[in-house]
């Protein structure tokens, strides 16, 4: 078993109205040091795979086919063997 | 005209589209459940509004994998007519039948109200009864109608007159104050390159009878009737 | 019988909100001590929320019968009214006040989910929603947070379900600080002969659990709603459930396929008190026994005890009693919608409700003891001391303002009176393509496809009136709701009520409950609008005191011909404006007095039911004869606000010149009329109508025939000007801009 953690954010080129709103809210709460906010999504996926390489192939395929929309989103992932 | 309304789990404008086809347009219309692998032979397929799969993950993201979508794609590939309204538009984008993607409204909240649209293309089966530049009053009801695409895609849409409707004033002026959701280039509805697939956020089925406050949207159905007959 | 490890101590009994007397009652019923699961079941079923133990003696006084009623109040999950053409409507209002105070988004969302299940559980397709909301002052950040959360929660759930929110009301007042009210009303339509009962009839019939899985969310929610809110309540957060409108949409579609099949005998939603309530109520209504094994209940969490499983208030779940031999039909329907449908037990003869866990008996009690045999209390009542001072108002000390225009602007920009567009544009109010009158009208109006009919609906309650005089306030809530419906041309049919009050153990609060209920009873009897059911929400108080008494009335009316509908706003230039009904020096309890003079005092306006009936009959007849171009009720802010609102049309604004006030209304008044009373007083039983000049004579004649005073006061114009008497003159757009601006500006 492998546990994948996927983080999805809007591409840098895409305007993020949620992120901007959160940034403004932080500013109004006095967090003037907050300079930039991007809001994203987070997935935890348990994958039944024989080795790290095949788990990696599967999580990439899942992201590309369903978890993200490549027109507006990008992702990073972290994969660990479950103990 | 023979029309088919596709029903996804979570569709909620399916019966509205069905009723307009049947009661207002007197068309021959039927529902198709999303688990069907094929469509009845028909002139027009409607992907209705709603919250397919609860809008979970992304709007339209899961519905595009419904068994019926392969048949919908075939229908479009054969040059027959396909319209996606609101969530139907979002599904068309996720399925790649139209270019671009949807973001949350710039206000971050759901908006339901009447807006003015300017008709910027009439050379297609959906708006052939409109005058170019004609404005219509029509309701929107969505939380994610903020259309976006990259520069190259936008240029393509503009150059090939694929942008059918833009948010505008009653007089046809565009600008931030007339755009309810922040969509790029004030886009409210676009065509595919073959011009047989239309995706639009506003709801023509909600403005096809005077008793509901207006019937500007009815012209879209009337245009389709002309296209099908010719 | 498996005895749970947990020993029942007096502390545990107390923690369940069970009094020593009530505990003795349980022991007597069982002829033994209850185990913890049984104690939990009694505690939720005997809570005020489920048993109405404090209010039943009061609720009994409501008129509950009428020629059109197919199901009476209390018999089923919601009342059902026959509307002809083989159709019936089913409607109910319910509160989700306490959950919304803790978590406004989910609290309001699950409130919508719950009331919709009450409707489709009876076989009716929900076609509209309304909500009646109360918050503290909009200046406060807490209020803004609550308003934002509640509105997005309602929007999230209602929009996804595809049920339009067509109307409602919102009040902002400091008495609701920290204790907002979220009352949600739903209405559904069904074939009159296809009512699904919440009854477990037929020995041997299988009992099915359908819908979402069961988790620990919402544990003891009903008991939670029946306690005072304190600072500590926030720590009870797990008591708030999370709603899944997508699941409910599927559940609704599947459940609405059932009545078509002849495969079921009963259906009941799992709302407050979850599985305990659904199983015991269905059995008790049918005078049968029921047995379930909770090991078969689909769970979302591991290690749940029988106690937790029986008391969970996880959302989007239903209980279905299937006809033996027809299980497959039901299972196939749920399979189509990808939903769980699991047999968890069956109907038994006798009266016992038995709960097993993997075959081991964990609860065994008479079903009726949970449902019908709970304690009933006749609480002590006492006229509140505050009334002495509050009802006093010396009008001679209330100085008439010098600038009436400024007062009108102040009223129009009070958040309670101001436009609620910011709110209702977040609700899908058009889906289903039946909404004919959008929010902002006196009542919402939806058509019924395939017929000429329309249904008009509204909610109403002026709680300031109820605070100053609960009896008159209760009466007015009913009369005004009926008047709002009548203004659209629809005939009022029936009422659902939501009684929101403070702690009933306080004799002064109980007096308020009793008086309000008496007022409702009197008005409902006179107006022939029986009460079909509703909801009671008590303990609405925070450390600084109780809310104003708020008996919210949901009123439903029938318009036989949708083409004879009457909008609330002026429509055509040149139409004549009439004020219908007499005006008196009624300033006590008005918004004018509160906003301009800072006083919440005096006796609220008096309501004469005979006068009200004459007015309503006149309006209905004139509407049927198509003589009314528009009709708008006078309420908070009186004539001034009503005239301004009449100009603010949905599609376009019009102007008005009202230059006959002196010669008509004031000249004919029974007493010397103060100017502020004329402009802003809230005398009841009045409406503004606009009429084509050609119909002038017949309208006047018709009013006279009904004995209703009618005064031609002005004319609709097409220019941007609103002139009222000699005191107010300005542009419609300047009044409209303050009316529209205030809520969006504060919510930025």
Short mmCIF file of N, CA, C and O in Angstrom, two decimals, chain B residues 7-16 19-20 23 33-35 50-56 109-114 137 139-141 203 205-207 209-214, chain C residues 155-156 158-163 243-247 249-250 253 335-338 421 424-438 447 449 562-563 565 650-651:
data_model
loop_
_atom_site.label_atom_id
_atom_site.label_comp_id
_atom_site.label_asym_id
_atom_site.label_seq_id
_atom_site.Cartn_x
_atom_site.Cartn_y
_atom_site.Cartn_z
N UNK B 7 -30.11 13.29 -18.39
CA UNK B 7 -30.27 13.47 -16.95
C UNK B 7 -29.08 12.85 -16.22
O UNK B 7 -28.86 11.64 -16.30
N UNK B 8 -28.33 13.68 -15.55
CA UNK B 8 -27.24 13.20 -14.70
C UNK B 8 -27.74 13.19 -13.26
O UNK B 8 -28.68 13.89 -12.92
N UNK B 9 -27.10 12.40 -12.39
CA UNK B 9 -27.48 12.51 -10.98
C UNK B 9 -27.14 13.92 -10.49
O UNK B 9 -25.99 14.34 -10.58
N UNK B 10 -28.14 14.65 -10.03
CA UNK B 10 -27.92 16.02 -9.60
C UNK B 10 -28.36 17.06 -10.61
O UNK B 10 -28.38 18.25 -10.29
N UNK B 11 -28.74 16.64 -11.83
CA UNK B 11 -29.32 17.59 -12.77
C UNK B 11 -30.59 18.14 -12.14
O UNK B 11 -31.34 17.39 -11.53
N UNK B 12 -30.85 19.44 -12.27
CA UNK B 12 -32.13 19.92 -11.75
C UNK B 12 -32.86 20.87 -12.68
O UNK B 12 -33.91 21.39 -12.33
N UNK B 13 -32.30 21.10 -13.87
CA UNK B 13 -33.04 21.87 -14.86
C UNK B 13 -33.50 20.95 -15.99
O UNK B 13 -33.92 21.42 -17.05
N UNK B 14 -33.38 19.65 -15.77
CA UNK B 14 -33.77 18.69 -16.80
C UNK B 14 -35.25 18.80 -17.15
O UNK B 14 -35.64 18.84 -18.31
N UNK B 15 -36.09 18.89 -16.09
CA UNK B 15 -37.52 18.96 -16.40
C UNK B 15 -37.89 20.32 -16.98
O UNK B 15 -38.82 20.43 -17.78
N UNK B 16 -37.15 21.37 -16.61
CA UNK B 16 -37.42 22.70 -17.18
C UNK B 16 -37.17 22.68 -18.70
O UNK B 16 -37.97 23.20 -19.48
N UNK B 19 -39.85 20.55 -20.39
CA UNK B 19 -41.15 21.23 -20.49
C UNK B 19 -41.16 22.30 -21.57
O UNK B 19 -42.17 22.47 -22.25
N UNK B 20 -40.06 23.02 -21.71
CA UNK B 20 -40.02 24.04 -22.75
C UNK B 20 -40.11 23.37 -24.12
O UNK B 20 -40.86 23.81 -25.00
N UNK B 23 -43.97 21.74 -24.07
CA UNK B 23 -45.14 22.62 -23.95
C UNK B 23 -45.03 23.88 -24.80
O UNK B 23 -46.02 24.35 -25.34
N UNK B 33 -31.24 8.75 -19.34
CA UNK B 33 -30.51 8.62 -18.08
C UNK B 33 -29.02 8.47 -18.38
O UNK B 33 -28.63 7.83 -19.36
N UNK B 34 -28.20 9.05 -17.55
CA UNK B 34 -26.76 9.13 -17.85
C UNK B 34 -26.08 7.77 -17.96
O UNK B 34 -25.00 7.65 -18.51
N UNK B 35 -26.71 6.73 -17.42
CA UNK B 35 -26.08 5.41 -17.49
C UNK B 35 -26.28 4.74 -18.84
O UNK B 35 -25.70 3.68 -19.10
N UNK B 50 -27.86 22.35 -13.38
CA UNK B 50 -28.02 21.64 -12.12
C UNK B 50 -26.68 21.50 -11.42
O UNK B 50 -25.76 22.30 -11.64
N UNK B 51 -26.61 20.49 -10.58
CA UNK B 51 -25.39 20.24 -9.81
C UNK B 51 -25.04 18.76 -10.00
O UNK B 51 -25.18 17.97 -9.08
N UNK B 52 -24.62 18.39 -11.22
CA UNK B 52 -24.32 16.98 -11.45
C UNK B 52 -23.23 16.56 -10.45
O UNK B 52 -22.26 17.29 -10.25
N UNK B 53 -23.46 15.43 -9.84
CA UNK B 53 -22.55 14.92 -8.80
C UNK B 53 -22.25 15.98 -7.73
O UNK B 53 -21.16 16.04 -7.18
N UNK B 54 -23.26 16.79 -7.44
CA UNK B 54 -23.13 17.76 -6.36
C UNK B 54 -22.07 18.82 -6.59
O UNK B 54 -21.68 19.50 -5.65
N UNK B 55 -21.60 18.95 -7.82
CA UNK B 55 -20.49 19.87 -8.12
C UNK B 55 -19.22 19.48 -7.37
O UNK B 55 -18.32 20.29 -7.19
N UNK B 56 -19.17 18.24 -6.89
CA UNK B 56 -18.00 17.83 -6.14
C UNK B 56 -16.80 17.71 -7.08
O UNK B 56 -16.95 17.47 -8.27
N UNK B 109 -19.91 34.24 -4.71
CA UNK B 109 -21.21 33.71 -4.28
C UNK B 109 -22.06 33.33 -5.49
O UNK B 109 -21.80 33.76 -6.61
N UNK B 110 -23.05 32.51 -5.21
CA UNK B 110 -24.01 32.11 -6.23
C UNK B 110 -24.81 33.35 -6.63
O UNK B 110 -25.18 34.15 -5.79
N UNK B 111 -25.07 33.49 -7.92
CA UNK B 111 -25.87 34.64 -8.38
C UNK B 111 -27.04 34.14 -9.22
O UNK B 111 -26.86 33.40 -10.18
N UNK B 112 -28.24 34.58 -8.83
CA UNK B 112 -29.41 34.27 -9.63
C UNK B 112 -30.10 35.59 -9.94
O UNK B 112 -30.63 36.25 -9.04
N UNK B 113 -30.06 36.00 -11.19
CA UNK B 113 -30.75 37.23 -11.58
C UNK B 113 -30.85 37.31 -13.10
O UNK B 113 -30.23 36.53 -13.81
N UNK B 114 -31.63 38.30 -13.56
CA UNK B 114 -31.70 38.53 -14.99
C UNK B 114 -30.52 39.41 -15.42
O UNK B 114 -30.19 40.36 -14.73
N UNK B 137 -32.74 39.79 -22.54
CA UNK B 137 -32.77 39.72 -21.08
C UNK B 137 -33.03 38.27 -20.68
O UNK B 137 -34.03 37.67 -21.12
N UNK B 139 -32.14 35.01 -17.51
CA UNK B 139 -31.62 34.76 -16.16
C UNK B 139 -30.32 33.94 -16.15
O UNK B 139 -30.12 33.06 -16.99
N UNK B 140 -29.48 34.25 -15.18
CA UNK B 140 -28.37 33.37 -14.85
C UNK B 140 -28.62 32.82 -13.45
O UNK B 140 -29.34 33.43 -12.66
N UNK B 141 -28.01 31.69 -13.14
CA UNK B 141 -28.11 31.11 -11.80
C UNK B 141 -26.94 30.16 -11.63
O UNK B 141 -27.01 28.99 -11.95
N UNK B 203 -29.83 30.84 -18.80
CA UNK B 203 -30.84 29.79 -18.95
C UNK B 203 -31.96 30.20 -19.91
O UNK B 203 -32.95 30.78 -19.47
N UNK B 205 -34.19 28.36 -21.09
CA UNK B 205 -35.45 27.66 -20.74
C UNK B 205 -36.23 28.41 -19.67
O UNK B 205 -37.41 28.16 -19.47
N UNK B 206 -35.55 29.32 -18.96
CA UNK B 206 -36.25 30.10 -17.92
C UNK B 206 -36.85 31.38 -18.49
O UNK B 206 -37.48 32.14 -17.75
N UNK B 207 -36.56 31.67 -19.74
CA UNK B 207 -37.13 32.90 -20.31
C UNK B 207 -37.74 32.58 -21.65
O UNK B 207 -37.40 33.17 -22.66
N UNK B 209 -41.28 31.95 -21.65
CA UNK B 209 -42.73 32.16 -21.48
C UNK B 209 -42.93 33.50 -20.78
O UNK B 209 -42.27 33.78 -19.79
N UNK B 210 -43.87 34.29 -21.28
CA UNK B 210 -44.11 35.61 -20.73
C UNK B 210 -44.52 35.57 -19.25
O UNK B 210 -44.16 36.45 -18.48
N UNK B 211 -45.22 34.53 -18.87
CA UNK B 211 -45.71 34.47 -17.48
C UNK B 211 -44.55 34.40 -16.49
O UNK B 211 -44.68 34.78 -15.33
N UNK B 212 -43.38 33.96 -16.95
CA UNK B 212 -42.21 33.89 -16.07
C UNK B 212 -41.41 35.18 -16.11
O UNK B 212 -40.32 35.25 -15.55
N UNK B 213 -41.91 36.19 -16.82
CA UNK B 213 -41.25 37.48 -16.79
C UNK B 213 -40.59 37.88 -18.09
O UNK B 213 -40.13 38.99 -18.24
N UNK B 214 -40.52 36.97 -19.06
CA UNK B 214 -39.93 37.34 -20.34
C UNK B 214 -39.73 36.12 -21.22
O UNK B 214 -39.73 34.99 -20.72
N UNK C 155 -28.55 28.78 0.41
CA UNK C 155 -28.28 28.80 -1.02
C UNK C 155 -27.62 27.50 -1.46
O UNK C 155 -28.03 26.88 -2.45
N UNK C 156 -26.65 27.05 -0.70
CA UNK C 156 -25.92 25.80 -1.01
C UNK C 156 -26.89 24.63 -1.12
O UNK C 156 -26.87 23.88 -2.09
N UNK C 158 -30.50 24.55 -0.97
CA UNK C 158 -31.70 24.72 -1.79
C UNK C 158 -31.38 24.74 -3.29
O UNK C 158 -32.07 24.12 -4.10
N UNK C 159 -30.32 25.45 -3.66
CA UNK C 159 -29.96 25.55 -5.07
C UNK C 159 -29.59 24.20 -5.64
O UNK C 159 -29.98 23.83 -6.75
N UNK C 160 -28.79 23.45 -4.88
CA UNK C 160 -28.35 22.15 -5.36
C UNK C 160 -29.54 21.20 -5.51
O UNK C 160 -29.60 20.41 -6.44
N UNK C 161 -30.50 21.30 -4.60
CA UNK C 161 -31.68 20.45 -4.69
C UNK C 161 -32.57 20.84 -5.87
O UNK C 161 -33.46 20.09 -6.26
N UNK C 162 -32.38 22.05 -6.39
CA UNK C 162 -33.21 22.49 -7.50
C UNK C 162 -34.60 22.89 -7.07
O UNK C 162 -35.58 22.72 -7.79
N UNK C 163 -34.72 23.43 -5.84
CA UNK C 163 -36.01 23.90 -5.34
C UNK C 163 -35.87 25.41 -5.15
O UNK C 163 -35.01 25.86 -4.40
N UNK C 243 -24.51 18.73 6.02
CA UNK C 243 -25.49 18.33 5.02
C UNK C 243 -24.84 17.98 3.69
O UNK C 243 -23.79 18.51 3.34
N UNK C 244 -25.48 17.09 2.96
CA UNK C 244 -25.01 16.70 1.63
C UNK C 244 -26.21 16.80 0.67
O UNK C 244 -26.96 15.86 0.50
N UNK C 245 -26.39 17.98 0.07
CA UNK C 245 -27.58 18.18 -0.76
C UNK C 245 -27.61 17.26 -1.98
O UNK C 245 -28.69 16.91 -2.46
N UNK C 246 -26.45 16.86 -2.45
CA UNK C 246 -26.42 15.95 -3.60
C UNK C 246 -27.04 14.61 -3.21
O UNK C 246 -27.89 14.07 -3.93
N UNK C 247 -26.64 14.10 -2.04
CA UNK C 247 -27.23 12.86 -1.55
C UNK C 247 -28.74 13.01 -1.40
O UNK C 247 -29.52 12.14 -1.77
N UNK C 249 -30.73 15.04 -2.97
CA UNK C 249 -31.38 15.13 -4.29
C UNK C 249 -31.64 13.72 -4.82
O UNK C 249 -32.73 13.42 -5.32
N UNK C 250 -30.64 12.85 -4.71
CA UNK C 250 -30.82 11.48 -5.18
C UNK C 250 -31.89 10.77 -4.35
O UNK C 250 -32.75 10.06 -4.87
N UNK C 253 -35.36 11.95 -5.39
CA UNK C 253 -35.82 11.39 -6.66
C UNK C 253 -36.21 9.92 -6.49
O UNK C 253 -37.22 9.47 -7.02
N UNK C 335 -31.08 1.25 -6.25
CA UNK C 335 -29.87 0.86 -6.99
C UNK C 335 -29.67 1.81 -8.18
O UNK C 335 -28.56 2.26 -8.46
N UNK C 336 -30.77 2.13 -8.85
CA UNK C 336 -30.68 3.04 -9.99
C UNK C 336 -30.03 4.35 -9.56
O UNK C 336 -29.25 4.94 -10.31
N UNK C 337 -30.35 4.81 -8.35
CA UNK C 337 -29.82 6.10 -7.88
C UNK C 337 -28.54 5.92 -7.06
O UNK C 337 -28.09 6.85 -6.39
N UNK C 338 -27.96 4.70 -7.11
CA UNK C 338 -26.70 4.42 -6.39
C UNK C 338 -26.80 4.73 -4.89
O UNK C 338 -25.91 5.33 -4.30
N UNK C 421 -32.35 42.17 -1.75
CA UNK C 421 -31.83 41.63 -3.00
C UNK C 421 -30.49 40.89 -2.80
O UNK C 421 -30.26 39.83 -3.38
N UNK C 424 -31.56 37.40 -1.69
CA UNK C 424 -32.28 36.45 -2.55
C UNK C 424 -31.65 36.26 -3.91
O UNK C 424 -31.99 35.30 -4.62
N UNK C 425 -30.73 37.13 -4.28
CA UNK C 425 -30.01 36.83 -5.52
C UNK C 425 -29.01 35.69 -5.33
O UNK C 425 -28.48 35.17 -6.30
N UNK C 426 -28.76 35.31 -4.09
CA UNK C 426 -27.91 34.14 -3.85
C UNK C 426 -28.72 32.85 -3.84
O UNK C 426 -28.18 31.76 -3.79
N UNK C 427 -30.03 33.00 -3.82
CA UNK C 427 -30.90 31.82 -3.89
C UNK C 427 -31.37 31.64 -5.33
O UNK C 427 -31.78 32.61 -5.97
N UNK C 428 -31.35 30.43 -5.80
CA UNK C 428 -31.97 30.19 -7.10
C UNK C 428 -33.48 30.27 -6.88
O UNK C 428 -34.08 29.40 -6.25
N UNK C 429 -34.08 31.37 -7.34
CA UNK C 429 -35.52 31.55 -7.11
C UNK C 429 -36.35 31.26 -8.35
O UNK C 429 -37.55 31.48 -8.37
N UNK C 430 -35.69 30.75 -9.41
CA UNK C 430 -36.42 30.53 -10.66
C UNK C 430 -36.42 29.08 -11.15
O UNK C 430 -37.17 28.75 -12.05
N UNK C 431 -35.53 28.26 -10.58
CA UNK C 431 -35.44 26.87 -11.07
C UNK C 431 -36.82 26.21 -10.95
O UNK C 431 -37.60 26.59 -10.07
N UNK C 432 -37.10 25.26 -11.83
CA UNK C 432 -38.40 24.59 -11.98
C UNK C 432 -39.32 25.41 -12.90
O UNK C 432 -40.42 24.99 -13.21
N UNK C 433 -38.89 26.58 -13.31
CA UNK C 433 -39.67 27.45 -14.23
C UNK C 433 -41.15 27.53 -13.87
O UNK C 433 -42.02 27.36 -14.71
N UNK C 434 -41.39 27.80 -12.59
CA UNK C 434 -42.76 28.03 -12.14
C UNK C 434 -42.91 29.36 -11.40
O UNK C 434 -44.03 29.77 -11.11
N UNK C 435 -41.80 30.00 -11.06
CA UNK C 435 -41.88 31.20 -10.23
C UNK C 435 -42.41 32.38 -11.03
O UNK C 435 -41.77 32.83 -11.98
N UNK C 436 -43.58 32.85 -10.65
CA UNK C 436 -44.22 33.96 -11.35
C UNK C 436 -43.94 35.28 -10.64
O UNK C 436 -43.63 36.27 -11.28
N UNK C 437 -44.04 35.29 -9.31
CA UNK C 437 -43.63 36.48 -8.54
C UNK C 437 -42.34 36.17 -7.81
O UNK C 437 -42.27 35.29 -6.96
N UNK C 438 -41.31 36.93 -8.14
CA UNK C 438 -40.01 36.75 -7.52
C UNK C 438 -40.02 37.34 -6.12
O UNK C 438 -40.93 38.08 -5.74
N UNK C 447 -46.71 29.01 -10.34
CA UNK C 447 -47.81 28.40 -11.09
C UNK C 447 -47.72 26.88 -10.93
O UNK C 447 -46.67 26.35 -10.54
N UNK C 449 -47.91 23.80 -13.34
CA UNK C 449 -47.97 23.43 -14.75
C UNK C 449 -49.11 22.45 -15.00
O UNK C 449 -49.39 21.59 -14.17
N UNK C 562 -54.12 31.87 -12.81
CA UNK C 562 -52.85 32.58 -12.73
C UNK C 562 -52.89 33.88 -13.54
O UNK C 562 -52.16 34.82 -13.24
N UNK C 563 -53.77 33.95 -14.54
CA UNK C 563 -53.88 35.17 -15.33
C UNK C 563 -54.53 36.31 -14.54
O UNK C 563 -54.55 37.45 -14.99
N UNK C 565 -53.53 37.18 -11.52
CA UNK C 565 -52.59 37.55 -10.45
C UNK C 565 -52.43 39.07 -10.38
O UNK C 565 -52.58 39.76 -11.40
N UNK C 650 -40.12 45.50 -10.18
CA UNK C 650 -39.08 44.50 -10.43
C UNK C 650 -38.38 44.79 -11.75
O UNK C 650 -37.17 44.69 -11.87
N UNK C 651 -39.13 45.13 -12.75
CA UNK C 651 -38.54 45.34 -14.08
C UNK C 651 -38.20 46.80 -14.33
O UNK C 651 -37.23 47.11 -14.98
#
